[in-house]
Coordinates of C-alpha atoms in Angstrom, one line a residue:
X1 CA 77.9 108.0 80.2
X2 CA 77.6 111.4 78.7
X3 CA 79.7 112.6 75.7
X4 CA 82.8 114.4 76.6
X5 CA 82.9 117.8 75.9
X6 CA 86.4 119.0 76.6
X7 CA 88.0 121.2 74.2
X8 CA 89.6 119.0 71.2
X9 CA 93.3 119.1 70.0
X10 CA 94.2 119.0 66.2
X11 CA 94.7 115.4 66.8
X12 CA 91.9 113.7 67.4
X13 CA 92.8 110.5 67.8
X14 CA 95.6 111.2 70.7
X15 CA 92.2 113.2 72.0
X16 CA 90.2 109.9 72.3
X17 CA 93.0 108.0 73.7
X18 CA 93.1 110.8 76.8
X19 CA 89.5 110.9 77.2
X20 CA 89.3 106.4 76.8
X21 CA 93.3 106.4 79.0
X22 CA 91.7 108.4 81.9
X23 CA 89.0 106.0 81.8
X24 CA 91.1 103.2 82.3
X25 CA 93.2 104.1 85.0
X26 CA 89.8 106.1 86.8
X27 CA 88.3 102.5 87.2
X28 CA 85.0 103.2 85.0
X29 CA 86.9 100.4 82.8
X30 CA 88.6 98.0 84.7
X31 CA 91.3 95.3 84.2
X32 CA 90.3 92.2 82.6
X33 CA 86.7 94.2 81.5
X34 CA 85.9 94.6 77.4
X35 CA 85.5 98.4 77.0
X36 CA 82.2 99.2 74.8
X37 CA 82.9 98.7 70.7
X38 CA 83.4 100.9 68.4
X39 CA 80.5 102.0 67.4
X40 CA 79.3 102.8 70.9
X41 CA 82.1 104.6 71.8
X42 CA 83.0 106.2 68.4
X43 CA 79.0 107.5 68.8
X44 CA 79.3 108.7 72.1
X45 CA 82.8 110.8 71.2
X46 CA 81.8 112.1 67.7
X47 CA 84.7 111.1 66.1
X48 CA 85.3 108.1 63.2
X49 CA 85.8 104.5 63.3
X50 CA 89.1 105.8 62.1
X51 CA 90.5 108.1 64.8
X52 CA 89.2 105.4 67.7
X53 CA 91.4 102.8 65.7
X54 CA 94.7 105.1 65.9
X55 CA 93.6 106.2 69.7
X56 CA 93.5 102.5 70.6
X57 CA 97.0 101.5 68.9
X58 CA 98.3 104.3 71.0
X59 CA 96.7 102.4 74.3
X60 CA 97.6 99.3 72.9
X61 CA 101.4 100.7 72.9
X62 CA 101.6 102.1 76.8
X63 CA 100.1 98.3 77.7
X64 CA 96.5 99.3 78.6
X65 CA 94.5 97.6 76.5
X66 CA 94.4 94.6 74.3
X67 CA 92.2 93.1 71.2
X68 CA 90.9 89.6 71.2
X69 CA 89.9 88.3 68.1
X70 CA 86.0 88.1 67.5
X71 CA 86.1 89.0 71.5
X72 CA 86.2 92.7 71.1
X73 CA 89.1 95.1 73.0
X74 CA 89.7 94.8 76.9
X75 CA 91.6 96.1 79.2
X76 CA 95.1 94.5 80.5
X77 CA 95.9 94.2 84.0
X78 CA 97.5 97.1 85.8
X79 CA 100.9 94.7 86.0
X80 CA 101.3 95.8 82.4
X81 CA 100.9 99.5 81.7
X82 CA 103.8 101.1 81.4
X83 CA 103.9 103.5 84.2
X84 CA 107.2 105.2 82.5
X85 CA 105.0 106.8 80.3
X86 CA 104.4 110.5 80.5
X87 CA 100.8 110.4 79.3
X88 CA 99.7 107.0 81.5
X89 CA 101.1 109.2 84.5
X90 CA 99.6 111.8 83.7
X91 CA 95.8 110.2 83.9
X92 CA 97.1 108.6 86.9
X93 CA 97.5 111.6 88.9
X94 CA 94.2 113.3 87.5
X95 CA 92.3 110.5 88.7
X96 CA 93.3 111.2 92.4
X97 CA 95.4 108.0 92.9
X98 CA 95.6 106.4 96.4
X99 CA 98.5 106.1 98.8
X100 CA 99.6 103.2 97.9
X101 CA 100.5 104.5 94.0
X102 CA 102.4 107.4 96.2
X103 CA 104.3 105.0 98.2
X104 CA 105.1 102.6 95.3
X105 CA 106.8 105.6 93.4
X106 CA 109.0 106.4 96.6
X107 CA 110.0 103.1 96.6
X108 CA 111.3 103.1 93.6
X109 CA 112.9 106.5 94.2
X110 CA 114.4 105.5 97.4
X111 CA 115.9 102.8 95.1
X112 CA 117.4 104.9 93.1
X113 CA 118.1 107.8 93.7
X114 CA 120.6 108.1 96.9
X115 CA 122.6 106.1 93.7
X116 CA 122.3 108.8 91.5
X117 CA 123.4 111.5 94.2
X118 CA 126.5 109.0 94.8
X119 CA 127.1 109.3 91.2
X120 CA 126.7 112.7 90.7
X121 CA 128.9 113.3 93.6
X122 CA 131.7 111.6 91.4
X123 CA 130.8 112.4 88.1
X124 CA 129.4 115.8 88.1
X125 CA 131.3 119.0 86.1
X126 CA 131.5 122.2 87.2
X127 CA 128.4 123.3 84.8
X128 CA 126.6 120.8 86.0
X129 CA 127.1 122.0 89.8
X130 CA 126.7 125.0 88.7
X131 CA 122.7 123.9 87.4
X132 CA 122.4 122.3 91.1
X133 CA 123.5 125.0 93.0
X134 CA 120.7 127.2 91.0
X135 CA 117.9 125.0 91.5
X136 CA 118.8 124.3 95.3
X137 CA 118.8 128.0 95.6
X138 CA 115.6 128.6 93.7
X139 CA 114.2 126.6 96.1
X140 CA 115.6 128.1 99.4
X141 CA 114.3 131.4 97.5
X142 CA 110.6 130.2 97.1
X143 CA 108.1 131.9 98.1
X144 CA 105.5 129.4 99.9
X145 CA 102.3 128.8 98.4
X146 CA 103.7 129.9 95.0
X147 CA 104.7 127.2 92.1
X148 CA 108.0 128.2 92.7
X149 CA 108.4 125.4 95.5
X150 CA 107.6 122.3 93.5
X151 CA 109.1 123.5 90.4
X152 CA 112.4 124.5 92.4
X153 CA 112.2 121.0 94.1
X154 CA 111.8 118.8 90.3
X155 CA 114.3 121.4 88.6
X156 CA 117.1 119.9 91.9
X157 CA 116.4 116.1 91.3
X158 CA 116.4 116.6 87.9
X159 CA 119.8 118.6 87.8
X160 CA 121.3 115.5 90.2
X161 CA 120.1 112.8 87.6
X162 CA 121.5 114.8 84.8
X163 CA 124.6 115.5 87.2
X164 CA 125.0 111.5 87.2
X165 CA 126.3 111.7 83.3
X166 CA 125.0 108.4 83.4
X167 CA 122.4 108.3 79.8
X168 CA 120.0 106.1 81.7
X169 CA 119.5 108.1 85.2
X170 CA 119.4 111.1 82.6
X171 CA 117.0 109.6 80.6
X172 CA 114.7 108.3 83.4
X173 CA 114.6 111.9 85.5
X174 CA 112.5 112.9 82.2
X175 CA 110.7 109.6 81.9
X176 CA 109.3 110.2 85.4
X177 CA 109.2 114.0 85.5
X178 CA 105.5 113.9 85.8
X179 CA 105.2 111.8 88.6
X180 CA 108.1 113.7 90.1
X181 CA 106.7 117.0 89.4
X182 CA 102.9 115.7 90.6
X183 CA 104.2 114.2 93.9
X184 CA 106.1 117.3 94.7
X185 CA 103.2 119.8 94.4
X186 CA 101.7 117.6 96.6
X187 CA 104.2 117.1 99.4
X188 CA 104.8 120.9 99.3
X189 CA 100.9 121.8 100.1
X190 CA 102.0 122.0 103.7
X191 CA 104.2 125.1 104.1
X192 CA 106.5 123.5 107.7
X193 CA 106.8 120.6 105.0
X194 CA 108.4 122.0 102.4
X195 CA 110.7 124.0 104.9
X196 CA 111.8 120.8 106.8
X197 CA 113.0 119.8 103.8
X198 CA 115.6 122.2 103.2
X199 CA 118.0 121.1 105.3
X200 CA 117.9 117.7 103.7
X201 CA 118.4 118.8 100.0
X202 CA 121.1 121.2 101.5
X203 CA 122.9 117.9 103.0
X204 CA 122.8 116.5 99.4
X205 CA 123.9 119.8 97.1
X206 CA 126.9 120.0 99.3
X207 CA 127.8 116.5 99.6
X208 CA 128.0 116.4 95.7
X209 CA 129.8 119.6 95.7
X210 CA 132.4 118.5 97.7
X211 CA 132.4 115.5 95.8
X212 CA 131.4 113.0 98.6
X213 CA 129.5 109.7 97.0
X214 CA 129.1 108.1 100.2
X215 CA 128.0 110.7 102.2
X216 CA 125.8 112.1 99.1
X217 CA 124.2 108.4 99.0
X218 CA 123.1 108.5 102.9
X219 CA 121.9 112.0 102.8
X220 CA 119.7 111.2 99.5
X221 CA 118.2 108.3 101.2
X222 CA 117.5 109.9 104.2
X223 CA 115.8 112.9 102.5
X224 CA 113.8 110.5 100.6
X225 CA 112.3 108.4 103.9
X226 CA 111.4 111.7 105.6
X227 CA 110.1 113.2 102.3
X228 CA 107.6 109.9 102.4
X229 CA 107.2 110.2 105.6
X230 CA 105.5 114.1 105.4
X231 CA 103.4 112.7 102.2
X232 CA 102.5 110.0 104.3
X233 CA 101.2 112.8 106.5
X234 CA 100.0 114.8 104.0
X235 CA 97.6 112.5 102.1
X236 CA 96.5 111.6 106.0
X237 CA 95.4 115.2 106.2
X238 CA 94.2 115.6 102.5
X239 CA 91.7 112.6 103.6
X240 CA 90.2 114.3 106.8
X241 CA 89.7 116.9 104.7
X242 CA 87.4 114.6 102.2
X243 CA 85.6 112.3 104.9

């Protein structure tokens, strides 16, 4: 394997743990497999014994990898990462994940979230409203093909989680903003898509405006199966595209 040659933050050490993280979740090192040693690796990065020690306490930490005495380091199986993380989702997505990583994070959103909408439908303020009724209209506002429409579409769910005033759903929305934000741009690649959709978030805003938790509890979930349904159908297309 060549040496990496991407630019280098100050910190080298959370440097190595991207460039070694992306190799995990990519495949080159796979679960249950011992990753080179130290001096392999630290040779083929540049950096010291020192900085690949901190980058693998920082894997170590998000469940990726684990050290076996006299063994070497290897890494854990995929059961075990912690897919909350910002940084392990991020590696996810640049390695061009498959469907099945797509549909496991609807799941869990379909889980989820038409309970938050019900909660934010009876918890919400009028600030808080106020936040959702920007971001839905941000997004009726977007011009297609532009950032504006993912970024519209993370900035709603968002708003609703916060709008739960419940400290875990807030919590989680920023936990899982990268996924969020990553399946988004890709759902919204096809234009008549992202329009569709309208209508479905629209069904949601106003069922937590008027303060409706059943109604905004059946409207979130049946947002969320057509919403898997069109990335169903746009990772269908993405793969004609690639064969």
């Amino acid at each position: 394997m060549k040496s990496a040659t991407r630019n280098r933050p100050q910190s080298i050490h959370s440097w190595v743990a991207q460039e070694l993280g992306s190799r995990i979740v990519g495949g080159v090192y796979l679960p249950g497999q011992y990753i080179p040693n130290e001096n392999d690796i630290g040779a083929e990065l540049g950096v010291s014994r020192t900085a690949l020690r901190e980058a693998f306490k920082l894997l170590t930490a998000k469940g990726l990898i684990e050290s076996r005495p006299k063994l070497g380091t290897r890494v854990r199986p995929r059961k075990n990462w912690n897919m909350f993380d910002a940084e392990v989702l991020r590696w996810c997505f640049s390695s061009n994940p498959d469907t099945k990583f797509y549909m496991s994070l609807y799941e869990m959103r379909e889980i989820i979230e038409p309970n938050a909408a019900s909660l934010a439908a009876m918890h919400r303020t009028d600030e808080q409203l106020a936040a959702l009724t920007e971001a839905y209209q941000a997004m009726e506002e977007a011009q297609i093909g532009t950032d504006a429409v993912y970024k519209s579409d993370l900035e709603f769910h968002l708003a609703l989680l916060e709008a739960t005033n419940n400290e875990f759903m807030a919590s989680l929305g920023v936990t899982i903003e990268t996924a969020l934000e990553n399946s988004f741009r890709l759902s919204s690649a096809i234009a008549e898509e992202y329009v569709d959709s309208l209508p479905g978030h629209k069904a949601v805003f106003m069922a937590i405006k008027e303060q409706n938790p059943v109604a905004a509890r059946e409207e979130m979930q049946t947002l969320l199966v057509n919403a898997r349904h069109a990335l169903e159908h746009t990772l269908a297309e993405l793969h004609k595209t690639q064969v």
